[in-house]
Amino acid sequence: MTTARRHLVWDWNGTLLDDLDLVVRATNVAFASAGGPVVTADEHRVRFRRPIADYYADMLGRAIDDEAFGRLDRIFHDAYRTGLTSCGLAADATTAIAAWPGSQSLLSMWFHDELVPTVRTYGLTPHFSRVDGLRAAVGGGHKAEWLAKHLAELGLGGHEVVLIGDSLDDADAAGSVGAPCVLYTGGLSDPTRLRRSGHPCADTLTDAVTLARTLP
């Protein structure tokens, strides 16, 4: 089998990193601080969206301004950091990475200065030609502008790459640069919603790589 696109961009949270349970726990810590509801994993997967401030507003039943979101974002990330050592990689993450015949990189919407050492801790850094995270004080936005910067640093155009991620935001970011995206159904998003999007979907990361290798 040959690949039509030579470079693969991986997502991190919910894709290579199996952190759904931690994300839900940290989200509930943030919601509790604002008198909000307890969200289940299934509910989170169905209702989560970017910008995250809109998701928070929906779940809390009120508008969330920049100041309020900044506070909730800090509470979320403090709780997330506390539990991060409990997370492992997706079951077939290393096998999937090894199955790609071309170059690979990683782009996450998690903070860059924390992402880089974490990826190193899992022993994955040598597999990637570049690892980029969010270079901003507050998260929650869309991935598209960061993907454009990531590819520019790599010297690649969208026609040369394919993405694997677990959210429609990953697919939207890919589309913004003219690249396809394979959506992984085992992450942070509702599988039914992903399948209804029309993008190619896979239930395992190894199947996602197999699909990615065949995309024109």
XYZ file of C-alpha atoms in Angstrom:
216
model
C 0.000 0.000 0.000
C 1.307 3.449 -0.811
C 0.302 6.740 0.717
C -0.820 9.652 -1.419
C 0.154 12.132 1.300
C 3.578 12.008 2.846
C 2.999 13.652 6.231
C 0.624 12.805 9.084
C -0.388 15.338 11.753
C -1.624 13.734 14.951
C -3.929 15.244 17.542
C -2.994 14.601 21.184
C -5.818 14.862 23.731
C -8.429 12.194 23.153
C -6.466 10.750 20.240
C -2.987 9.530 21.129
C -3.601 10.304 24.811
C -6.512 8.435 26.401
C -7.676 11.215 28.721
C -11.475 11.240 28.429
C -12.065 10.324 32.081
C -9.623 12.980 33.271
C -11.136 15.655 31.012
C -14.605 14.899 32.384
C -13.376 14.983 35.996
C -11.603 18.296 35.451
C -14.627 19.727 33.651
C -16.803 18.824 36.611
C -14.398 20.569 38.980
C -14.734 23.709 36.849
C -18.533 23.398 36.698
C -18.782 22.842 40.463
C -16.872 26.066 41.075
C -19.621 27.913 39.206
C -22.568 26.067 40.733
C -23.044 24.028 37.572
C -24.216 20.465 36.918
C -22.262 17.231 36.976
C -21.626 16.030 33.420
C -21.182 12.367 32.493
C -18.647 11.151 29.960
C -21.374 10.377 27.432
C -23.000 13.780 27.897
C -19.665 15.545 27.582
C -18.910 13.734 24.323
C -22.284 14.738 22.886
C -22.358 18.366 23.998
C -18.722 19.502 23.954
C -17.752 21.979 21.255
C -15.379 24.827 20.499
C -15.077 27.574 21.381
C -15.204 25.978 24.801
C -16.749 29.126 26.295
C -19.897 28.330 24.304
C -19.975 24.804 25.733
C -19.570 26.158 29.251
C -22.342 28.716 28.672
C -24.653 25.969 27.433
C -23.981 23.720 30.423
C -24.084 26.496 33.015
C -27.165 28.144 31.532
C -25.722 31.637 31.330
C -23.394 33.765 29.247
C -19.684 33.324 29.920
C -17.570 36.418 29.345
C -13.795 36.382 28.860
C -13.058 36.918 32.547
C -15.371 34.121 33.659
C -14.022 31.759 31.034
C -10.433 32.557 32.004
C -11.220 31.602 35.593
C -12.977 28.383 34.596
C -10.162 27.512 32.197
C -7.583 27.885 34.987
C -9.643 25.715 37.339
C -10.036 23.063 34.643
C -6.333 22.951 33.853
C -5.301 22.864 37.519
C -7.508 19.803 38.014
C -6.289 18.284 34.751
C -2.632 18.646 35.734
C -3.291 17.002 39.080
C -4.657 13.867 37.439
C -2.437 13.662 34.372
C -0.221 10.892 35.742
C -3.287 8.634 35.720
C -3.537 8.789 31.918
C -2.046 6.354 29.454
C -1.771 6.347 25.709
C -4.557 4.909 23.572
C -4.193 1.135 23.474
C -2.756 1.017 19.951
C -1.101 4.434 19.812
C 2.477 3.225 19.388
C 1.443 0.576 16.857
C -0.462 3.166 14.841
C 2.458 5.594 14.852
C 4.763 2.845 13.633
C 2.359 1.981 10.812
C 2.687 5.350 9.057
C 5.367 5.202 6.336
C 6.076 8.934 6.060
C 6.937 11.792 8.379
C 4.751 12.676 11.358
C 4.136 15.586 13.700
C 1.871 16.418 16.603
C -0.381 19.447 17.062
C -2.380 19.932 20.243
C -4.544 22.657 21.708
C -2.964 21.973 25.091
C -0.363 24.451 26.326
C 2.929 24.087 24.465
C 5.234 24.350 27.480
C 3.402 21.468 29.169
C 2.779 19.396 26.061
C 6.405 19.042 24.980
C 7.746 17.451 28.194
C 4.625 15.297 28.522
C 5.048 13.836 25.041
C 8.686 13.180 25.927
C 7.603 11.360 29.090
C 5.614 8.907 26.977
C 8.644 8.272 24.772
C 7.053 9.580 21.590
C 9.190 12.625 20.781
C 11.598 10.788 18.413
C 8.681 9.871 16.143
C 7.720 13.482 15.407
C 9.450 16.036 13.238
C 7.668 18.747 15.210
C 5.525 18.991 18.365
C 3.389 22.102 18.772
C 0.932 23.077 21.465
C -1.054 26.187 22.216
C 1.095 29.275 22.674
C -1.469 31.361 24.556
C -2.377 31.966 28.185
C -6.001 30.828 27.809
C -7.251 27.967 25.651
C -10.617 27.084 24.241
C -10.432 28.329 20.661
C -10.339 26.660 17.271
C -7.404 24.712 15.832
C -7.348 26.052 12.280
C -4.991 29.006 12.762
C -2.571 26.857 14.749
C -2.545 24.178 12.070
C -1.638 26.768 9.454
C 1.293 27.898 11.606
C 2.327 24.289 12.291
C 2.462 23.444 8.584
C 4.275 26.669 7.775
C 7.009 25.753 10.259
C 7.253 22.325 8.635
C 7.344 23.815 5.150
C 4.348 21.745 4.090
C 1.145 22.524 2.225
C -2.250 21.063 2.968
C -2.075 18.943 -0.177
C 0.834 17.024 1.348
C -0.709 16.132 4.702
C -3.487 14.217 6.413
C -4.735 14.659 9.990
C -5.950 12.160 12.544
C -8.003 13.606 15.392
C -11.059 12.979 17.518
C -13.167 16.096 16.954
C -14.986 18.000 14.263
C -12.669 20.899 15.075
C -9.785 18.725 13.838
C -11.690 18.104 10.609
C -12.524 21.799 10.227
C -8.872 22.712 10.750
C -7.814 20.174 8.135
C -10.365 21.532 5.683
C -9.093 25.073 6.210
C -5.726 24.081 4.711
C -7.088 21.724 2.070
C -6.181 18.524 3.887
C -8.334 15.491 4.727
C -8.900 14.250 8.258
C -9.644 10.805 9.639
C -11.768 11.024 12.789
C -11.080 8.631 15.653
C -14.270 7.592 17.438
C -12.606 6.498 20.674
C -11.783 9.972 21.942
C -13.541 13.001 23.384
C -16.360 13.338 20.809
C -19.615 11.486 20.300
C -19.004 8.730 17.709
C -22.445 9.148 16.146
C -21.849 12.839 15.516
C -18.455 12.095 13.978
C -19.877 9.455 11.641
C -22.680 11.769 10.551
C -20.143 14.417 9.535
C -19.224 12.625 6.341
C -15.532 12.486 7.188
C -13.806 9.086 7.218
C -13.996 7.557 10.698
C -12.167 4.755 12.463
C -12.753 3.006 15.773
C -9.042 2.362 16.389
C -5.934 4.393 15.685
C -4.416 1.619 13.572
C -7.540 1.617 11.405
C -7.290 5.412 11.224
C -3.754 5.136 9.845
C -4.892 2.513 7.346
C -7.571 4.912 6.129
C -5.169 7.852 6.105
C -2.783 5.934 3.848
C -5.455 5.559 1.186
C -6.832 9.091 1.066
C -6.172 10.974 -2.191
